[in-house]
């Protein structure tokens, strides 16, 4: 089989998604399955839907368009604020979007009128992570303005934590979001449909048995695909952490000094190399690099250490000599996964769910 490649095990992804859907259903929380790390893979989206997610979320309208054309039978949510320049496409293909700017919501309303469609709006609230979100003090005003616009429907509120600043979605933040929902309902005499309590980083809070208050939805990507929660990158009990792995081929294997020699400047990626002298080591090169993945996000098998990488070479130290042409398989984190999915040089080999067909996507250059 050709390398480098992502090995995607749909049974394991199904297991992860189904386990989370069931756990959260017990707490009155539904799941929006987030496909952005998979480039909006239709096959993976279908597995998530079979596993019981209520909606599919993606950050790119391009991905949503592909999934929509495939006829997926659930609501599609654009989980990044629509660009002002893309509102026609957003209204045409997404049912709901996450929003923070009235200028964008007004344009969505306008696009909705032109298309004769009603677009759902979830307003995102800033609770301290300092990525997207309306400041809590401005929320009531934004809800009021949204309610007045034609062809947009106010669906609810949400927050996103732990992405830019690593701020934890703890009981206090979640209680604050619940309280905002209650105050909107009291102010406008309505019932809020969706209170979206965040991404995979909110799982430790839910699973700790906390009172979930008004939170009734989570948007989950990493936990389903990689079995981890993003706050401390700990595996979640009962989930597979190897549903997706990355394999690459050995193209050089030699015993070499551990320390570089000669006059030393910067590396290809602008760092200063830091090799200490540990005598001679078994050093191997895999045919994969910065262009294909995030080398820092790879978890190698036991006995293997990642020493460094340039655009096309990944350098490893191993406790024994690796054979030229042999393969090494890594577990990977979210950053490494996103980049590998996006590289045209990395193929995808999909292991089907029992009872469905096998399929291989060769790399674009193949
Ligand atoms: C990426 C993203 C998610 C999913 O995050 P995971 O950590 O992968 O679960 C949810 N919501 C928003 C707004 C996102 O950008």
XYZ file of C-alpha atoms and ligand atoms in Angstrom:
381
model
C 0.000 0.000 0.000
C 1.176 3.488 -0.773
C 2.440 5.823 1.913
C 2.105 8.289 3.469
C -1.502 7.575 4.270
C -4.197 8.055 6.855
C -5.796 4.827 8.035
C -9.415 5.571 8.889
C -11.369 2.931 10.804
C -15.070 3.671 10.459
C -16.088 1.041 13.038
C -13.976 2.799 15.663
C -15.312 6.229 14.696
C -18.844 4.835 14.941
C -18.072 3.385 18.366
C -16.687 6.717 19.638
C -19.605 8.730 18.273
C -22.256 6.288 19.473
C -20.721 6.062 22.954
C -20.712 9.869 23.302
C -24.227 10.263 21.871
C -25.581 7.775 24.417
C -23.658 9.204 27.367
C -24.869 12.716 26.589
C -28.442 11.661 25.815
C -28.664 10.539 29.435
C -27.947 14.142 30.417
C -30.418 15.651 27.946
C -27.679 16.809 25.573
C -27.660 16.201 21.822
C -24.551 16.090 19.637
C -23.617 18.071 16.560
C -20.883 16.006 14.885
C -18.064 18.263 13.657
C -16.425 17.168 10.391
C -14.000 20.028 9.749
C -10.888 17.958 10.506
C -11.960 15.465 7.847
C -12.390 18.015 5.025
C -16.106 17.406 5.283
C -15.847 13.686 4.546
C -19.221 12.389 3.436
C -18.404 8.865 4.595
C -17.463 9.985 8.068
C -20.506 12.248 8.266
C -22.699 9.264 7.362
C -21.130 7.215 10.141
C -21.781 10.022 12.642
C -25.405 10.204 11.539
C -25.820 6.420 11.941
C -24.317 6.824 15.403
C -27.063 9.274 16.340
C -25.714 12.819 15.988
C -28.561 15.275 15.490
C -26.711 17.650 13.151
C -23.441 17.979 11.256
C -21.238 21.016 11.854
C -18.348 22.248 9.724
C -16.337 25.456 9.691
C -16.115 25.714 5.876
C -19.062 26.319 3.590
C -17.191 24.397 0.869
C -17.329 21.245 3.017
C -20.988 21.770 3.834
C -21.819 22.140 0.137
C -20.209 18.781 -0.657
C -22.062 17.032 2.166
C -25.343 18.733 1.242
C -25.016 17.596 -2.370
C -24.511 14.061 -1.049
C -27.987 14.390 0.441
C -27.145 13.870 4.109
C -30.447 13.754 5.976
C -29.670 16.041 8.944
C -29.373 19.765 9.631
C -26.058 21.358 8.591
C -24.503 24.009 10.804
C -21.735 26.358 9.716
C -19.710 26.638 12.927
C -17.606 29.642 11.912
C -19.180 33.055 11.362
C -20.209 33.335 7.693
C -18.082 35.697 5.613
C -20.069 38.707 4.473
C -19.071 37.704 0.939
C -20.513 34.176 1.289
C -23.978 34.698 2.758
C -25.809 33.584 -0.411
C -23.961 30.250 -0.356
C -24.457 29.897 3.386
C -28.210 30.424 3.183
C -28.465 28.050 0.234
C -26.605 25.119 1.803
C -26.415 25.489 5.600
C -29.530 25.388 7.788
C -27.951 27.179 10.734
C -24.809 29.222 11.350
C -22.975 30.452 14.440
C -22.927 34.262 14.448
C -21.437 37.198 16.299
C -21.898 40.207 13.981
C -25.153 42.004 13.208
C -23.781 43.092 9.820
C -23.485 39.429 8.875
C -26.905 38.510 10.271
C -28.526 41.373 8.327
C -26.872 40.139 5.135
C -27.990 36.553 5.886
C -31.512 37.945 6.249
C -31.173 39.687 2.900
C -29.825 36.515 1.220
C -32.668 34.552 2.825
C -35.254 36.908 1.352
C -33.704 36.595 -2.125
C -33.646 32.789 -1.911
C -36.995 32.426 -0.187
C -35.335 30.539 2.663
C -35.202 30.912 6.426
C -31.752 30.610 7.980
C -31.215 29.623 11.617
C -29.020 31.829 13.816
C -27.124 30.737 16.921
C -25.511 33.684 18.699
C -22.093 32.916 20.150
C -21.215 34.474 23.499
C -17.704 35.459 24.616
C -17.026 33.834 27.999
C -13.310 34.492 28.251
C -11.399 32.412 25.703
C -11.187 35.491 23.460
C -11.963 33.898 20.134
C -15.441 34.451 18.651
C -18.353 35.740 20.708
C -20.614 38.649 21.565
C -19.733 40.242 24.907
C -22.427 39.108 27.404
C -23.530 42.709 28.015
C -24.359 43.143 24.309
C -26.248 39.873 23.906
C -29.805 41.051 24.683
C -29.501 43.867 22.159
C -28.206 41.489 19.448
C -31.023 39.006 20.107
C -33.551 41.861 19.821
C -32.124 43.014 16.488
C -32.018 39.447 15.151
C -35.644 38.796 16.127
C -36.725 41.795 14.071
C -35.124 40.590 10.824
C -37.067 38.604 8.205
C -35.918 35.201 6.910
C -33.620 34.498 9.845
C -34.779 32.466 12.843
C -33.144 32.936 16.241
C -32.326 29.353 17.282
C -30.318 29.851 20.415
C -26.995 30.718 21.965
C -23.666 29.007 22.319
C -20.099 29.457 23.432
C -16.687 28.220 22.416
C -13.932 27.817 24.989
C -10.514 26.157 25.204
C -9.553 26.988 21.616
C -7.551 30.205 21.575
C -6.612 30.651 25.219
C -7.289 27.233 26.738
C -9.952 28.648 29.080
C -11.756 25.740 30.726
C -15.509 25.196 30.244
C -16.122 24.696 33.954
C -19.301 24.804 36.045
C -19.061 28.578 36.410
C -18.834 29.288 32.647
C -21.618 26.833 31.874
C -23.860 28.314 34.600
C -23.227 31.731 33.063
C -24.373 30.487 29.653
C -27.509 28.944 31.213
C -28.278 32.201 33.020
C -27.977 34.144 29.752
C -30.482 31.742 28.141
C -32.916 32.298 31.006
C -32.603 36.066 30.814
C -33.181 36.100 27.023
C -36.298 33.993 27.488
C -37.611 36.344 30.177
C -36.824 39.488 28.165
C -38.415 38.354 24.907
C -40.994 35.877 26.205
C -39.760 32.994 24.070
C -38.279 29.521 24.526
C -34.716 28.991 23.343
C -34.233 25.875 21.245
C -30.485 25.358 21.452
C -28.016 26.181 24.213
C -24.714 24.945 22.811
C -22.183 24.386 25.568
C -19.054 24.150 23.446
C -16.731 21.600 21.879
C -15.002 18.412 23.063
C -13.356 20.398 25.869
C -16.757 20.560 27.588
C -16.900 16.764 27.988
C -14.927 16.559 31.252
C -17.447 19.012 32.751
C -20.476 16.965 31.605
C -18.951 13.605 32.469
C -18.045 14.775 35.971
C -21.782 14.588 36.643
C -22.222 18.363 36.920
C -25.688 19.922 36.784
C -25.981 20.689 33.057
C -28.479 23.516 33.603
C -29.895 24.671 30.284
C -27.077 23.254 28.139
C -28.711 20.873 25.638
C -26.156 20.559 22.850
C -22.401 20.048 22.315
C -20.416 20.313 19.082
C -17.967 17.391 19.027
C -15.103 16.714 16.615
C -11.830 15.720 18.258
C -13.384 13.461 20.897
C -15.189 11.451 18.208
C -12.275 11.193 15.778
C -9.370 10.852 18.215
C -10.958 9.723 21.495
C -9.395 12.597 23.455
C -10.600 15.706 25.224
C -8.638 18.773 24.086
C -8.070 20.496 27.451
C -5.498 18.049 28.786
C -5.394 15.761 25.727
C -6.391 12.835 27.924
C -8.027 9.757 26.384
C -11.737 9.510 27.235
C -12.694 6.255 28.974
C -14.160 3.722 26.595
C -13.164 5.516 23.373
C -10.628 4.477 20.717
C -7.621 6.800 20.312
C -6.495 5.021 17.133
C -9.593 5.381 14.962
C -7.375 7.399 12.627
C -3.627 6.739 12.313
C -0.894 7.965 9.963
C 1.599 5.651 8.224
C 4.781 6.616 6.383
C 7.676 4.737 4.773
C 11.325 4.505 5.812
C 13.666 5.885 3.100
C 16.946 6.037 5.024
C 18.220 4.091 8.011
C 21.762 4.586 9.321
C 23.873 4.779 12.425
C 24.930 8.427 12.753
C 26.332 10.779 15.373
C 23.604 12.328 17.532
C 25.132 15.789 17.296
C 25.444 17.861 14.127
C 28.919 19.090 13.217
C 30.237 22.151 11.409
C 29.415 25.859 11.708
C 25.739 25.958 12.816
C 23.101 28.538 11.721
C 19.311 28.230 11.434
C 17.407 25.146 10.193
C 15.056 25.053 7.205
C 12.220 26.160 9.508
C 14.160 28.882 11.281
C 14.891 27.089 14.548
C 18.293 26.574 16.079
C 19.067 22.871 16.334
C 19.660 21.659 19.869
C 21.258 18.213 19.500
C 23.264 17.095 22.493
C 26.039 14.588 22.029
C 24.795 11.133 23.008
C 27.251 9.270 20.845
C 26.029 7.312 17.826
C 22.339 6.482 17.378
C 20.072 4.623 14.935
C 18.611 7.427 12.830
C 15.920 6.886 10.210
C 14.083 9.126 7.760
C 10.427 8.734 6.863
C 9.033 10.159 3.615
C 6.676 12.643 5.251
C 7.244 16.167 6.554
C 5.974 19.552 7.657
C 4.046 19.881 4.411
C 1.998 16.784 5.236
C 1.427 16.910 8.978
C 2.438 18.565 12.247
C 5.446 16.493 13.349
C 4.973 17.673 16.964
C 1.488 16.113 16.938
C 2.639 12.574 16.120
C 2.744 9.897 18.799
C 5.251 7.249 17.679
C 5.255 3.598 18.736
C 7.288 2.591 21.800
C 11.066 2.770 21.299
C 10.830 5.494 18.644
C 11.557 9.208 19.109
C 10.800 12.018 16.661
C 14.012 14.083 16.436
C 12.974 16.663 13.876
C 11.403 17.372 10.526
C 11.771 19.503 7.439
C 9.184 19.919 4.687
C 9.567 16.379 3.297
C 11.657 14.435 5.833
C 10.744 13.183 9.301
C 13.787 12.151 11.323
C 13.473 9.422 13.925
C 15.674 7.781 16.492
C 14.950 4.149 17.202
C 16.323 1.568 19.599
C 16.963 -0.771 16.636
C 17.714 -0.207 12.946
C 14.585 0.181 10.798
C 14.335 -1.589 7.442
C 14.255 0.516 4.276
C 10.776 0.309 2.810
C 9.141 -0.674 6.087
C 6.339 1.435 7.518
C 5.843 3.223 10.759
C 2.370 4.086 12.074
C 1.604 6.976 14.421
C -1.356 8.087 16.469
C -1.914 11.778 15.924
C -3.375 14.860 17.535
C -5.862 17.264 16.025
C -3.293 19.585 14.439
C -1.424 16.710 12.838
C -4.705 15.203 11.611
C -5.988 18.430 10.051
C -2.762 18.969 8.156
C -2.553 15.345 6.957
C -6.158 15.441 5.737
C -5.384 18.633 3.840
C -2.142 17.467 2.194
C -2.627 16.244 -1.382
C 0.341 13.923 -0.803
C -1.340 11.900 1.944
C -3.720 9.157 0.820
C -6.693 7.959 2.832
C -7.483 4.310 3.319
C -10.905 3.802 4.782
C -11.676 0.594 6.661
C -15.427 0.291 6.175
C -18.001 -0.360 8.837
C -18.910 -4.038 8.901
C -21.340 -4.674 6.079
C -20.376 -1.716 3.878
C -17.952 -1.350 0.960
C -14.188 -0.818 1.015
C -12.766 2.289 -0.577
C -9.348 3.822 -1.061
C -8.644 7.423 -2.000
C -5.224 7.645 -3.571
C -3.231 10.793 -2.934
C -3.907 13.415 -5.626
C -0.457 13.002 -7.081
C -0.846 9.206 -7.392
C -13.739 23.078 15.870
C -14.938 23.550 16.578
C -15.703 22.638 17.327
C -15.294 21.201 17.526
O -14.193 21.174 18.402
P -13.567 19.782 18.920
O -12.597 20.202 19.948
O -12.963 19.155 17.736
O -14.678 18.989 19.485
C -16.863 23.106 17.911
N -17.241 24.393 17.788
C -16.546 25.289 17.082
C -17.042 26.686 16.987
C -15.359 24.902 16.461
O -14.667 25.804 15.766
